């Protein structure tokens, strides 16, 4: 598949890196010579120096052969203009990164597809949505929703008191036959290996386990994992960035009590004007005394989304030491991202990875409608739509010769999520959620293409 990426910044470079691993034909366009030299030295891709809104540059990139054009420069105007031109010049599908979240909220009214833009991506909006979802699913470190919550992915680390520790998947299923969840991936404590669980796989203390749940499954998981659900109401946000503002606004609308700390006076004043239901504090959130004066120990959650990864990590560690139950830090450095649990922070989020996950589904074969990479795990979670001629159509799950490094985690039929058993029959129009290791992706795709 030929893919053209406009913008060699953090998001563009990360996308090019991930896509180049997939053996895609990647062309990267940017006006910065230094950014392109770095990309050229580190990735097996083609680079072109120039403006992505230049018709001659797009033609040099052979835009007419592109299956996908992704505009992720730092300029929203450039991304929109380049995507419109790319579509007119023959690109099959276009994606534009935007910063104005109003475009997302009004995209059906505006009709961006009429102009030639198939999809709008806002890393900031994705990060804010991820934060809100994590707060609503307190106790879980990773979350993802399919079809508005018909199925949910939830990740947690097993404590010694979890009911199913020491039992195999099969034994746990026999003990709790009516539960509405299924384990789809396990990472043993202290390792980087991802296991796709089978019937004889044993749950162990310290395991990070990812589950797919249907309605009610999250409550059952709370009970069986010996966790106590706590209402999240009081939230402190450090940093009045676009992510901080959108998170605060959304949480206020959902009746959270929000305090937002910002060290730039003009930004703090703008926040106060635009967030009437939040308490805006002008001060340096790295100052322990300020946080203590604002009763950080009374907070249910602390979210640090400044532009500095180190500040976000250190402030979350401080919040944790003051007894805050849930801490979330925004990080840009992928090396930090791998260390989230070992350094004591509940969840790290990364805009680049969120944007990449959102875009990745467009390069998968079959009718992939949603996709996410599991945090710190070498596995992907894919949602396919079953077509009339798919190999999986009208087949019973236990009769499928599914690869052992993949597992069918859930099915959404007529808007209702189901955690299926072996006797479940797949039908046309079903939305099937599959978790698989990278080596089995092409094999899984073949079932749905």
XYZ file of C-alpha atoms in Angstrom:
449
model
C 0.000 0.000 0.000
C 1.367 3.426 -0.943
C 0.996 5.916 1.901
C 2.016 9.584 1.813
C 2.508 11.460 5.102
C 2.712 15.242 5.184
C 4.563 16.452 8.274
C 7.741 14.978 9.783
C 7.052 16.207 13.311
C 6.458 13.911 16.290
C 3.172 12.442 15.049
C 4.303 12.155 11.421
C 7.646 10.563 12.252
C 6.062 8.104 14.685
C 3.444 7.126 12.111
C 6.092 6.680 9.425
C 8.114 4.542 11.811
C 5.203 2.250 12.683
C 3.988 1.982 9.097
C 7.484 1.235 7.778
C 7.558 -1.789 10.106
C 4.450 -2.981 8.281
C 6.379 -3.036 4.977
C 4.247 -0.258 3.545
C 5.566 2.066 0.836
C 5.924 5.337 2.752
C 6.690 8.826 1.418
C 7.271 11.599 3.980
C 6.909 15.278 2.978
C 8.134 18.203 5.076
C 9.617 21.688 4.683
C 12.310 20.996 7.307
C 15.514 19.549 5.870
C 16.777 18.497 9.316
C 13.594 16.554 10.130
C 13.775 14.721 6.805
C 17.483 13.895 7.204
C 16.733 12.357 10.614
C 13.811 10.358 9.192
C 15.873 9.250 6.198
C 18.695 8.017 8.447
C 16.429 6.094 10.804
C 13.641 4.755 8.572
C 13.371 2.845 5.305
C 11.168 5.428 3.598
C 11.272 8.010 0.810
C 11.484 11.681 1.809
C 10.606 14.828 -0.167
C 11.464 18.370 0.959
C 8.679 20.788 0.136
C 5.268 22.196 0.981
C 2.501 19.569 1.065
C 0.078 22.147 -0.337
C 2.189 22.398 -3.512
C 0.603 20.526 -6.416
C 4.016 19.876 -7.967
C 5.306 18.370 -4.688
C 2.246 16.123 -4.415
C 2.740 14.990 -7.998
C 6.427 14.313 -7.292
C 5.236 12.053 -4.471
C 2.962 10.309 -7.043
C -0.189 11.219 -5.187
C -2.356 9.595 -7.868
C -1.111 6.165 -6.697
C -1.640 6.795 -2.981
C -4.097 4.571 -1.162
C -3.828 6.858 1.869
C -2.748 10.484 2.365
C -2.188 11.616 5.973
C -1.606 15.299 6.756
C -0.224 15.737 10.281
C 1.810 18.956 10.115
C 1.593 21.434 12.993
C -0.591 23.698 10.814
C -4.281 22.847 10.724
C -4.766 24.985 7.599
C -1.958 23.166 5.786
C -3.426 19.774 6.701
C -6.908 20.638 5.455
C -5.658 22.255 2.236
C -3.211 19.434 1.481
C -5.886 16.768 2.053
C -8.347 18.502 -0.295
C -5.670 18.778 -3.007
C -4.541 15.180 -2.499
C -8.084 13.893 -2.958
C -8.558 15.928 -6.136
C -5.239 14.624 -7.489
C -6.207 10.981 -7.017
C -5.539 9.843 -3.424
C -8.058 7.148 -2.445
C -8.460 8.237 1.187
C -7.331 11.323 3.106
C -6.874 12.061 6.812
C -6.210 15.532 8.241
C -4.913 16.369 11.693
C -6.758 19.297 13.253
C -6.481 21.255 16.489
C -9.898 22.972 16.469
C -12.171 20.426 18.127
C -15.232 22.323 16.844
C -14.513 20.719 13.478
C -14.936 17.273 15.054
C -18.135 18.257 16.819
C -19.642 19.739 13.637
C -18.114 17.452 10.998
C -21.469 15.980 9.945
C -22.950 19.469 9.550
C -19.990 20.849 7.627
C -19.596 17.724 5.494
C -15.825 17.584 5.195
C -16.055 14.522 2.938
C -17.633 16.742 0.267
C -14.382 18.715 0.178
C -12.273 15.582 -0.075
C -11.367 14.922 3.577
C -12.409 11.424 4.677
C -11.338 11.635 8.316
C -10.363 14.282 10.875
C -7.898 13.413 13.640
C -7.210 15.505 16.746
C -4.500 13.973 18.995
C -5.511 16.445 21.713
C -9.184 15.412 21.561
C -8.186 11.735 21.553
C -6.043 12.289 24.658
C -8.837 14.166 26.453
C -11.335 11.382 25.621
C -8.870 8.752 26.843
C -8.457 10.594 30.154
C -12.219 10.856 30.682
C -12.675 7.160 29.896
C -9.921 6.229 32.369
C -11.599 8.259 35.110
C -14.971 6.676 34.410
C -13.343 3.237 34.631
C -11.410 3.864 37.837
C -9.365 0.835 38.876
C -8.410 -0.112 35.341
C -5.155 1.078 33.795
C -6.127 0.703 30.134
C -9.508 1.227 28.532
C -11.032 1.225 25.073
C -14.665 1.202 23.979
C -16.233 -0.429 20.928
C -19.520 0.876 19.537
C -20.225 3.303 22.343
C -19.487 0.796 25.088
C -21.251 -2.306 23.722
C -17.898 -3.989 24.362
C -15.053 -2.603 26.463
C -11.389 -3.429 26.734
C -10.165 -3.144 30.321
C -6.657 -3.789 31.625
C -5.594 -4.384 35.221
C -2.759 -5.862 37.256
C -3.741 -8.865 39.381
C -3.237 -8.559 43.127
C -2.639 -11.541 45.416
C -6.266 -11.398 46.594
C -7.817 -11.564 43.089
C -10.239 -14.522 43.029
C -8.787 -16.170 39.919
C -5.064 -15.942 40.796
C -3.569 -19.446 40.697
C -6.359 -20.788 38.487
C -6.220 -21.552 34.781
C -8.493 -19.780 32.330
C -10.540 -22.972 31.991
C -10.868 -23.409 35.786
C -11.909 -19.771 36.199
C -14.534 -20.172 33.464
C -15.957 -23.245 35.216
C -16.097 -21.439 38.578
C -17.692 -18.308 37.109
C -19.719 -19.528 34.114
C -22.052 -16.529 33.937
C -19.475 -13.731 33.839
C -19.449 -11.212 31.013
C -15.741 -10.926 30.325
C -12.907 -12.855 28.696
C -9.110 -12.481 29.058
C -7.477 -11.667 25.714
C -3.859 -10.885 26.611
C -1.498 -11.410 29.551
C 1.891 -9.920 30.357
C 3.755 -11.682 33.148
C 5.117 -9.445 35.908
C 8.657 -8.297 35.177
C 8.636 -9.447 31.534
C 7.929 -7.853 28.164
C 6.316 -10.985 26.681
C 2.681 -10.933 25.626
C 0.679 -14.158 25.968
C -2.599 -14.825 24.169
C -4.332 -16.953 26.848
C -5.617 -20.438 26.142
C -7.604 -22.750 28.430
C -4.519 -24.036 30.267
C -2.966 -20.577 30.825
C -2.678 -19.802 34.532
C -3.377 -16.417 36.108
C -0.510 -15.326 38.385
C -0.054 -12.563 40.943
C 1.322 -9.420 39.306
C 0.083 -10.335 35.820
C -1.143 -7.481 33.683
C -4.313 -8.901 32.124
C -6.422 -7.300 29.398
C -10.092 -8.315 29.245
C -12.952 -7.713 26.836
C -16.240 -7.188 28.674
C -19.863 -6.932 27.653
C -22.479 -5.048 29.707
C -21.921 -5.610 33.421
C -18.536 -7.222 32.933
C -16.625 -4.283 34.413
C -18.546 -4.580 37.702
C -17.859 -8.326 37.819
C -14.164 -7.706 37.201
C -14.044 -5.232 40.069
C -15.538 -7.807 42.408
C -13.459 -10.796 41.286
C -10.209 -8.828 41.223
C -10.844 -7.784 44.841
C -10.934 -4.076 44.025
C -13.183 -1.515 45.647
C -14.895 0.895 43.286
C -14.512 4.505 44.335
C -16.487 7.359 42.820
C -14.149 9.801 41.093
C -15.374 13.322 41.768
C -12.503 15.643 42.716
C -9.939 16.082 39.957
C -6.872 18.308 39.718
C -5.358 19.055 36.304
C -1.853 20.438 35.910
C -1.395 22.374 32.665
C -3.802 24.548 30.691
C -2.848 23.148 27.283
C -5.446 22.199 24.671
C -5.654 18.789 26.313
C -5.971 20.319 29.781
C -8.695 22.708 28.640
C -10.738 20.069 26.790
C -10.385 17.576 29.642
C -11.487 20.166 32.200
C -14.428 21.273 30.039
C -15.637 17.705 29.441
C -15.237 16.708 33.103
C -17.147 19.798 34.263
C -19.996 18.869 31.919
C -20.042 15.436 33.574
C -20.344 16.956 37.061
C -16.743 16.438 38.197
C -15.252 18.991 40.620
C -12.263 20.302 38.669
C -9.254 22.364 39.702
C -6.823 23.342 36.951
C -3.354 24.740 37.727
C -1.587 26.908 35.119
C 1.678 28.852 35.562
C 1.185 31.360 32.708
C -0.983 34.269 33.825
C -2.595 35.040 30.435
C -3.419 31.359 29.872
C -4.862 31.066 33.389
C -7.074 34.115 32.790
C -8.339 32.663 29.492
C -9.094 29.381 31.216
C -11.038 31.180 33.944
C -13.099 32.992 31.317
C -13.859 29.820 29.358
C -14.297 27.358 32.244
C -16.840 28.965 34.595
C -17.475 25.678 36.405
C -13.818 24.919 37.119
C -11.537 26.491 39.727
C -8.525 27.917 37.886
C -5.374 28.390 39.970
C -2.569 30.654 38.750
C 0.684 29.166 40.007
C 3.506 26.711 39.382
C 2.151 23.213 39.850
C 5.676 21.916 40.455
C 5.646 23.794 43.754
C 4.681 21.359 46.529
C 3.355 24.140 48.760
C 0.861 25.309 46.119
C -0.443 21.778 45.624
C -0.765 21.277 49.390
C -2.556 24.630 49.761
C -5.053 23.407 47.157
C -5.623 20.193 49.140
C -4.071 17.761 46.709
C -4.519 14.951 49.245
C -8.309 15.368 48.928
C -8.221 14.745 45.169
C -9.507 11.470 43.692
C -7.420 11.953 40.545
C -4.446 14.035 39.423
C -3.853 14.604 35.701
C -0.648 16.228 34.482
C -0.729 17.420 30.866
C 1.934 20.131 30.651
C 4.228 20.241 27.629
C 7.066 18.651 29.633
C 7.054 14.859 30.129
C 9.426 14.984 33.113
C 7.246 17.561 34.886
C 4.173 15.397 34.272
C 5.843 12.270 35.645
C 7.357 13.940 38.723
C 4.141 15.794 39.618
C 2.151 12.547 39.359
C 4.650 10.787 41.633
C 4.233 13.655 44.107
C 0.434 13.333 43.892
C 0.696 9.590 44.480
C 2.833 10.199 47.580
C 0.054 12.464 48.900
C -2.515 9.679 48.641
C -4.189 10.528 45.314
C -5.910 7.374 44.074
C -5.517 7.825 40.295
C -2.664 9.545 38.470
C -2.432 10.119 34.713
C 0.581 11.678 32.986
C 0.970 12.851 29.400
C 4.349 11.792 27.994
C 5.998 12.277 24.613
C 9.048 10.090 25.208
C 8.214 6.506 24.243
C 10.963 5.193 26.552
C 9.077 6.638 29.526
C 5.891 5.113 28.164
C 7.338 1.617 28.628
C 8.037 2.301 32.324
C 4.590 3.417 33.497
C 3.846 0.814 36.157
C 7.407 0.299 37.359
C 7.724 4.007 38.245
C 4.447 4.041 40.179
C 2.116 6.019 37.904
C -1.260 4.466 37.104
C -1.447 5.472 33.443
C 0.741 7.225 30.898
C -0.879 8.523 27.719
C 0.860 9.454 24.500
C -0.740 11.600 21.788
C 1.378 10.060 19.020
C 0.319 6.528 19.908
C -3.358 7.492 20.197
C -3.278 9.175 16.777
C -1.385 6.251 15.243
C -3.900 3.740 16.629
C -6.733 5.758 15.160
C -5.099 5.902 11.743
C -3.803 2.319 11.689
C -7.185 0.789 10.989
C -7.117 2.261 7.482
C -4.174 0.074 6.473
C -5.647 -3.180 7.713
C -7.299 -5.564 5.256
C -10.933 -6.541 5.687
C -13.584 -4.233 7.100
C -11.623 -2.966 10.102
C -13.709 -0.290 11.823
C -11.672 0.136 15.022
C -8.191 -0.728 16.160
C -5.873 -0.146 19.102
C -2.455 -1.374 20.143
C -2.402 -2.715 23.696
C -0.371 -0.470 26.008
C 3.132 -1.864 26.610
C 2.086 -5.118 24.943
C 3.068 -6.558 21.600
C -0.511 -7.117 20.460
C -3.311 -5.413 18.531
C -7.040 -5.305 19.132
C -9.050 -5.155 15.902
C -12.775 -4.803 15.211
C -13.921 -6.347 11.911
C -17.271 -6.218 10.146
C -18.274 -9.650 8.827
C -19.087 -9.570 5.106
C -21.212 -12.120 3.170
C -18.150 -13.683 1.532
C -15.882 -13.656 4.597
C -14.406 -17.055 5.507
C -15.743 -16.644 9.037
C -19.368 -16.079 7.921
C -21.890 -18.635 9.291
C -19.126 -20.530 11.091
C -19.213 -21.768 14.694
C -16.278 -20.404 16.695
C -14.971 -23.775 17.925
C -14.851 -25.024 14.320
C -12.635 -22.153 13.172
C -8.983 -22.947 12.614
C -8.029 -19.680 14.307
C -4.272 -19.108 14.903
C -3.130 -19.833 18.466
C -1.554 -16.381 18.684
C -4.987 -14.766 18.258
C -8.256 -14.849 20.179
C -11.813 -13.836 19.377
C -12.755 -11.563 22.282
C -16.274 -10.389 21.564
C -19.079 -9.895 19.059
C -21.433 -6.944 18.629
C -24.727 -7.905 17.002
C -27.509 -5.343 16.486
C -25.715 -2.978 18.864
C -25.491 -5.514 21.703
C -22.110 -6.798 22.885
C -21.636 -10.514 23.548
C -18.696 -12.443 24.996
C -19.181 -15.573 22.872
C -18.584 -19.192 23.798
C -17.317 -21.902 21.443
C -20.818 -22.743 20.191
C -21.504 -19.169 19.013
C -22.219 -18.791 15.279
C -20.803 -15.765 13.424
C -23.273 -14.056 11.072
C -23.122 -11.408 8.330
C -23.008 -7.891 9.774
C -21.528 -8.984 13.116
C -18.752 -6.805 14.452
C -16.048 -9.120 15.739
C -13.292 -8.006 18.137
C -10.041 -9.959 17.791
C -6.794 -9.703 19.766
C -3.680 -10.978 18.039
C 0.104 -10.872 18.055
C 1.762 -9.158 15.068
C 2.832 -12.442 13.460
C -0.775 -13.601 13.044
C -2.342 -10.342 11.767
C -2.301 -11.344 8.076
C -3.754 -14.757 8.942
C -6.565 -13.154 10.969
C -7.277 -10.604 8.217
C -7.768 -13.479 5.771
C -10.777 -14.670 7.790
C -12.547 -11.348 7.221
C -11.381 -10.200 3.766
